Coordinates of C-alpha atoms and ligand atoms in Angstrom, one line a residue:
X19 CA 13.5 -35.3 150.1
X20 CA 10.0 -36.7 149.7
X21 CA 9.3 -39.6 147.2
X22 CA 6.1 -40.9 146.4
X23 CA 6.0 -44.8 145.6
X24 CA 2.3 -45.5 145.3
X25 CA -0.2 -44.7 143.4
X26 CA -2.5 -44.6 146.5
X27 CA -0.1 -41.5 148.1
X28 CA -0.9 -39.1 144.9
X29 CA -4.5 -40.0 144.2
X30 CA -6.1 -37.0 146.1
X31 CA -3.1 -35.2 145.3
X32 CA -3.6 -34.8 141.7
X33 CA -7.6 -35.4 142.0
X34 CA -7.0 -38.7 139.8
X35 CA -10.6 -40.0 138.5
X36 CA -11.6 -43.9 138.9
X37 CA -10.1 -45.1 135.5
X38 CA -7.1 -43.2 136.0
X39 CA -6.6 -44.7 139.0
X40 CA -7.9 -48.7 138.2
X41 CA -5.2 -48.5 135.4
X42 CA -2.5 -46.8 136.8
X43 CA -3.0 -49.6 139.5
X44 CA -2.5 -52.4 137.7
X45 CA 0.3 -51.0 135.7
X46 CA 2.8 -50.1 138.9
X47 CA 2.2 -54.0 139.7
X48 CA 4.6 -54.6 136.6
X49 CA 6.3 -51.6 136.5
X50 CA 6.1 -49.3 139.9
X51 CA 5.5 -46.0 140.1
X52 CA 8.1 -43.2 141.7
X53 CA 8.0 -39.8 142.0
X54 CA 9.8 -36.8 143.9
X55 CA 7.2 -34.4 145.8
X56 CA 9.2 -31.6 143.9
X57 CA 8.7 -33.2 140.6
X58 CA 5.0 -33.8 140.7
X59 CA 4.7 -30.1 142.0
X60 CA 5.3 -29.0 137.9
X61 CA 2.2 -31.1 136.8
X62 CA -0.9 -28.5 136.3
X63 CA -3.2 -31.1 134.7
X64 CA -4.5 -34.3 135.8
X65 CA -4.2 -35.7 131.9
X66 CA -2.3 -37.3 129.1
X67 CA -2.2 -33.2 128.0
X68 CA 0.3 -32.4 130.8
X69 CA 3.7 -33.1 129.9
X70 CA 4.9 -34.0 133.5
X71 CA 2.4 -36.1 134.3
X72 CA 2.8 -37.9 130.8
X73 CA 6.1 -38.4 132.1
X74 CA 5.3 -40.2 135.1
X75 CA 2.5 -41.4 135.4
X76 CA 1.3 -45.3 134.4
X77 CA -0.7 -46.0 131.5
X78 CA -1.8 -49.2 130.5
X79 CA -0.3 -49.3 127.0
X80 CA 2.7 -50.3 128.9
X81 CA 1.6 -53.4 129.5
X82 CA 1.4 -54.1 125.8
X83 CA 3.7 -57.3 125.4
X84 CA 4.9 -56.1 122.2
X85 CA 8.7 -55.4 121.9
X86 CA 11.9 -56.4 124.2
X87 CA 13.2 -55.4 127.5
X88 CA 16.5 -55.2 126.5
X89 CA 16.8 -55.0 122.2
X90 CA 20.3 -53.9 122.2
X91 CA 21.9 -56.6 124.3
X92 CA 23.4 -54.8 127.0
X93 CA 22.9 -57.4 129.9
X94 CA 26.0 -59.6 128.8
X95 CA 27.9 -57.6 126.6
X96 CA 31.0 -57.1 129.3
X97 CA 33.0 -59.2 131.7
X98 CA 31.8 -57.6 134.7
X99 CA 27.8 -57.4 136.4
X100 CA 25.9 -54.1 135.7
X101 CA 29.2 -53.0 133.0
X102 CA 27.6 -52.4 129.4
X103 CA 30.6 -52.4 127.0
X104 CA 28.9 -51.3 123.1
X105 CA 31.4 -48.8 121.9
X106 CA 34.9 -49.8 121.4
X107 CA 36.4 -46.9 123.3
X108 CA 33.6 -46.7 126.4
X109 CA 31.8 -48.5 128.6
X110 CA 29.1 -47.7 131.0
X111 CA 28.5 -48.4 134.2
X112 CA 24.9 -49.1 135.8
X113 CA 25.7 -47.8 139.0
X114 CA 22.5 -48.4 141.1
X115 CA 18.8 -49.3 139.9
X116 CA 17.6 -46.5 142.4
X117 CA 16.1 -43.1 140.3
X118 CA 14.3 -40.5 142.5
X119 CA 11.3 -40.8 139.6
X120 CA 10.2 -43.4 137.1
X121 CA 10.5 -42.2 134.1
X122 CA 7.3 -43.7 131.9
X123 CA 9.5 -44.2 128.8
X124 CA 12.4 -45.3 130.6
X125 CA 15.2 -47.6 128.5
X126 CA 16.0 -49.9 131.5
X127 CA 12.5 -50.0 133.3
X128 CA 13.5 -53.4 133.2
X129 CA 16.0 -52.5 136.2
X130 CA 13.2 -51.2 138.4
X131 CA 12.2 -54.9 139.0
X132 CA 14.2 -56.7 141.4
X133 CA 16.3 -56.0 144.6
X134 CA 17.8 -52.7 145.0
X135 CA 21.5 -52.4 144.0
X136 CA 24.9 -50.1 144.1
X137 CA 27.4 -50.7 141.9
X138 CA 29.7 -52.8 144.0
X139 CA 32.6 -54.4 141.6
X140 CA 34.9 -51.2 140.9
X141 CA 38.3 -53.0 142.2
X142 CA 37.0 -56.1 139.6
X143 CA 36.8 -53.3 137.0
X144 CA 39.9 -51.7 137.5
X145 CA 41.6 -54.5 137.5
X146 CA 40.4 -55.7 134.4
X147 CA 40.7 -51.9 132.8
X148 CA 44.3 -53.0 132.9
X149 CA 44.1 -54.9 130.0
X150 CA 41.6 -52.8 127.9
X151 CA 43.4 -50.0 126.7
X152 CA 41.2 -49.1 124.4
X153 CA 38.5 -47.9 126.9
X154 CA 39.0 -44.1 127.4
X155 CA 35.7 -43.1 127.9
X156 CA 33.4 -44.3 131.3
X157 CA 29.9 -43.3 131.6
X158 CA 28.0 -43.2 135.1
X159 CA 24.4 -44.5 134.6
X160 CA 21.7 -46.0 136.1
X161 CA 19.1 -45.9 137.5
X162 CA 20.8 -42.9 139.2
X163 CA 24.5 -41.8 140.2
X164 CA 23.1 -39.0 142.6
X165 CA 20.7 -41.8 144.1
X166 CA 24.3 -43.4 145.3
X167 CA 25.4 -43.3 148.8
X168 CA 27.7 -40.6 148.6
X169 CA 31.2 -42.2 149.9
X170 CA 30.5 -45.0 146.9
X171 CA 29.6 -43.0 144.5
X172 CA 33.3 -41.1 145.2
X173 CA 35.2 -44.1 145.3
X174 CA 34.2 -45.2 141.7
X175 CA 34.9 -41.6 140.6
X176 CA 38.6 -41.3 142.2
X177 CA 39.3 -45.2 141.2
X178 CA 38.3 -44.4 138.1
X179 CA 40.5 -41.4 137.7
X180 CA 43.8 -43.2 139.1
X181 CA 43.5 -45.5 135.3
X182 CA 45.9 -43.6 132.9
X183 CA 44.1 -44.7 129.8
X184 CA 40.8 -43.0 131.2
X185 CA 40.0 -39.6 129.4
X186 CA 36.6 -39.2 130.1
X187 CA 34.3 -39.6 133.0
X188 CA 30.8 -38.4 132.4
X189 CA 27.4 -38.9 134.8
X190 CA 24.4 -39.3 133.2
X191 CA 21.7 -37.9 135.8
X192 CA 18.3 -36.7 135.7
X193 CA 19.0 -35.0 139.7
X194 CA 19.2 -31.3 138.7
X195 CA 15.6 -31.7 136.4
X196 CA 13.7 -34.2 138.8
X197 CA 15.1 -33.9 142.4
X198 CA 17.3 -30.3 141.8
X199 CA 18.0 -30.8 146.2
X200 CA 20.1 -33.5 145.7
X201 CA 22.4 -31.2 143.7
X202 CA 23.4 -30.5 147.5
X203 CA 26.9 -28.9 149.0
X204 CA 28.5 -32.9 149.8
X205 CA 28.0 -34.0 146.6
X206 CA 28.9 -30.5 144.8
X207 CA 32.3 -30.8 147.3
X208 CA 33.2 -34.3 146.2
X209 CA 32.7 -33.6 142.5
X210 CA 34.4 -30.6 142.8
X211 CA 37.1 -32.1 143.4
X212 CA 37.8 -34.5 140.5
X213 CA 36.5 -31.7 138.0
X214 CA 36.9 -31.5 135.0
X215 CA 33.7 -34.2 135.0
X216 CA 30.8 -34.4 132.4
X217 CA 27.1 -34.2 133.5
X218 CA 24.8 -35.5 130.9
X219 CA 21.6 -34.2 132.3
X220 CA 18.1 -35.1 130.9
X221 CA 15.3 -32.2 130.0
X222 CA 12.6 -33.0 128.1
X223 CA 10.7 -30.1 128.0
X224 CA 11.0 -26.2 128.8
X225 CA 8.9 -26.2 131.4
X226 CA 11.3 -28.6 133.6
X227 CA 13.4 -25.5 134.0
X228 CA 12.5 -24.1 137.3
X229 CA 14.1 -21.6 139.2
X230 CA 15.5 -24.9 141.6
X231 CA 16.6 -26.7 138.2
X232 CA 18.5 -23.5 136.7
X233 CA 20.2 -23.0 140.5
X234 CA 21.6 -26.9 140.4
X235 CA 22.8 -26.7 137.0
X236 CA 24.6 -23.3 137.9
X237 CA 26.3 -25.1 141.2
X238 CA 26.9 -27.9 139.1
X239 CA 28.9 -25.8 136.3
X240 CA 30.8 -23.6 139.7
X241 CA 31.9 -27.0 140.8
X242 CA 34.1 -27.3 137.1
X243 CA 31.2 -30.1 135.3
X244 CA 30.6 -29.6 131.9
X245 CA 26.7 -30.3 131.1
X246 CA 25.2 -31.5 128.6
X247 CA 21.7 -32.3 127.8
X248 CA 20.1 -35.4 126.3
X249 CA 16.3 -35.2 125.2
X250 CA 14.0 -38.0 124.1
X251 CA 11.6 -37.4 121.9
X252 CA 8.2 -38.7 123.2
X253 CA 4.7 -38.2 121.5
X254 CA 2.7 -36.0 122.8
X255 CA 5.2 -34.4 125.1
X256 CA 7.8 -33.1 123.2
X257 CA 7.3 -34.2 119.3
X258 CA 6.2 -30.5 118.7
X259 CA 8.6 -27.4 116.7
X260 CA 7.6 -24.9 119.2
X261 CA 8.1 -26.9 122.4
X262 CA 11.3 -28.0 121.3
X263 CA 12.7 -24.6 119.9
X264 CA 12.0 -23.1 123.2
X265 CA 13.6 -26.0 125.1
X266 CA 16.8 -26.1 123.7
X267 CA 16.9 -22.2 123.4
X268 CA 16.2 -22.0 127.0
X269 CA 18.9 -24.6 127.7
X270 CA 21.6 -22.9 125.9
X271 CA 20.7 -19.6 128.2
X272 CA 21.8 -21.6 131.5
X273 CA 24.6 -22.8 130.5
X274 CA 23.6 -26.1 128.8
X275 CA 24.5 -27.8 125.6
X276 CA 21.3 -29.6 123.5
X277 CA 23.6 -32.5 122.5
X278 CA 21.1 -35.7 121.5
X279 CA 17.5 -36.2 120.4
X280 CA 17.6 -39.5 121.1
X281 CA 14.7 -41.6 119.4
X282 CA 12.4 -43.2 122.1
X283 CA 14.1 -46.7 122.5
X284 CA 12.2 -49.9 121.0
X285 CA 11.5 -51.1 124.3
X286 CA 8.9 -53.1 126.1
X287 CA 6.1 -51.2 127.9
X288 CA 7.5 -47.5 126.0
X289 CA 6.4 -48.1 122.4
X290 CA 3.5 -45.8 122.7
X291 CA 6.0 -43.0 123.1
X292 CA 7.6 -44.0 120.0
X293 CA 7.2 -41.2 117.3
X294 CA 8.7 -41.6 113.3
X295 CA 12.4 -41.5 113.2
X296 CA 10.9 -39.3 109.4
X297 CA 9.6 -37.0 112.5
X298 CA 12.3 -36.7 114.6
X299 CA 14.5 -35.6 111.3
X300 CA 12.1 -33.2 110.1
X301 CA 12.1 -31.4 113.5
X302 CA 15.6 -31.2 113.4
X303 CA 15.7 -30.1 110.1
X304 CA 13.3 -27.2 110.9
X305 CA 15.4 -26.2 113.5
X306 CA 18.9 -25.9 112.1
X307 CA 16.8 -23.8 109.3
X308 CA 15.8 -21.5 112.3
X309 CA 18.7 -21.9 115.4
X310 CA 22.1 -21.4 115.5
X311 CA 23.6 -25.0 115.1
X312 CA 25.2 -24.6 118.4
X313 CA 22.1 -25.6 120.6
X314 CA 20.4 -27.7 118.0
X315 CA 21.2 -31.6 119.1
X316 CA 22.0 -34.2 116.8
X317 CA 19.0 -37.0 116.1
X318 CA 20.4 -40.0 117.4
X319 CA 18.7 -43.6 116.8
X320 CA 19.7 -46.7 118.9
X321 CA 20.7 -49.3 117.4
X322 CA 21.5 -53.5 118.3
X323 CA 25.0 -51.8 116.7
X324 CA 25.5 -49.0 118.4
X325 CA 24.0 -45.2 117.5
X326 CA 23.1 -44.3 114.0
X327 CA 23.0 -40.6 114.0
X328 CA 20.4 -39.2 111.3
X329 CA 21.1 -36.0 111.0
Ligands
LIG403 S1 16.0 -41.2 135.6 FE1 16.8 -42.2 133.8 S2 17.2 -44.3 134.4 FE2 15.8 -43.4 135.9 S3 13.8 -43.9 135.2 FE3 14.3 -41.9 134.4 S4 15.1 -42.3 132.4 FE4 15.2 -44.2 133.5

């Protein structure tokens, strides 16, 4: 699969002007740029217009210092490296810091600093699992779980499953909208076999589904996953009635539940994606008065104390 890491690769690619390029520069210095040839196929505009380029490409607001890289205290908040633990019943697990694209807006672009990582405590975790009870619910994060060599990413999964007291096992993964190859036959096979899984995939916009995305998501619902789709809201992109109604609409024809509108995170370098939480509710509001309730996602807010859901 081809991944572009440098600014430099995409500049005649997308016929990038000088300012475009002097910013988007210095920004990947601080936070880099990444982007699957597939993915940067869906941008039609060279501008803040396009929705896929808005989504990965640098801009210098986010090297505003304002806000934190981590406001809701996950680093710490379990016994065990890269384990988040802020619900009493789950815990997540940041699996790698490898994602096939950077995601502008990203909650953890604080991840994409440093050396490059797979999840390697399970046994640790299992272990310890033994004395929390009360955690039935595992979530497989990132960075992502399909960027996992596949053998690992099938040991945590089968480990997992061996822990009585584990009901749940869901992947949060952004491979069937971003890099829809990876959704390939090995990892389909391995899945496949400790179905029934969760896939929280992550669309933010209609025109993400592709013939290649709808063709993952099918395999991916063959192989017994269960998906579910979590948008953020981002200005500009997606913070618009008519982009949104046709999103989720389209999602619910493939197969795919709309189940959060999360609010774009308080987090260093993403603020200017940020849009009204009075927004967000509105839009939702509009919807229900419009959709069937089914494929209209709740408005979810993040909180230092977990997720407040507005409406
Ligand atoms: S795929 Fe997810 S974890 Fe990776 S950069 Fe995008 S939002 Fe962040």
């Amino acid at each position: 699969m081809k991944i572009y890491t440098k600014i430099a690769q995409i500049e005649r690619l997308l016929d990038l002007d000088c300012q475009q390029i002097y910013h988007a520069k210095l920004v990947e210095k601080v936070y880099s740029f990444k982007c699957t040839a597939y993915y940067l196929n869906l941008v039609k505009n060279s501008d803040f217009t396009d929705p896929i380029f808005s989504q990965i490409f640098p801009q210098r607001f986010e090297l505003s210092c304002f806000g934190e890289e981590d406001p809701f205290k996950e680093e710490g908040s379990f016994e065990i490296p890269h384990v988040y633990k802020r619900y009493k019943n789950r815990i997540l697990i940041v699996t790698t810091n490898l994602c096939f694209v950077h995601c502008r807006f990203c909650t953890r672009k604080r991840n994409w600093k440093g050396k490059v990582f797979f999840f390697s405590h399970i046994d640790e975790l299992i272990e310890l699992l033994r004395f929390h009870e009360e955690i039935e619910d595992v979530i497989l994060s990132g960075g992502d779980p399909f960027c996992l060599p596949i053998d690992l990413l099938e040991e945590i999964i089968s480990k997992l499953k061996s822990v009585k007291h584990i009901k749940v096992i869901r992947i949060g993964s952004r491979a069937p909208v971003v890099a829809p190859d990876s959704v390939d036959s090995k990892r389909l096979r391995i899945l496949k076999k400790y179905a029934p899984l969760w896939l929280n995939t992550h669309f933010n916009h209609y025109i993400e589904i592709t013939e290649e995305s709808k063709r993952a998501i099918l395999n991916l619902m063959k192989a017994g996953i269960s998906i579910n789709n979590q948008t953020v809201l981002l200005k500009g992109i997606n913070d618009d009635y008519g982009v949104l109604r046709r999103l989720f609409v389209q999602l619910a024809s493939i197969g795919v539940r709309p189940y959060y509108l999360f609010n774009c995170d308080p987090v260093k370098g993403v603020l200017h994606f940020r849009v009204g939480e009075d927004i967000g509710k509105l839009l939702i509001e509009r919807l229900l008065d419009n959709l069937s309730p089914m494929y209209v996602p709740r408005f979810a807010v993040d909180t230092e104390n977990g997720k407040k859901i507005v409406i």
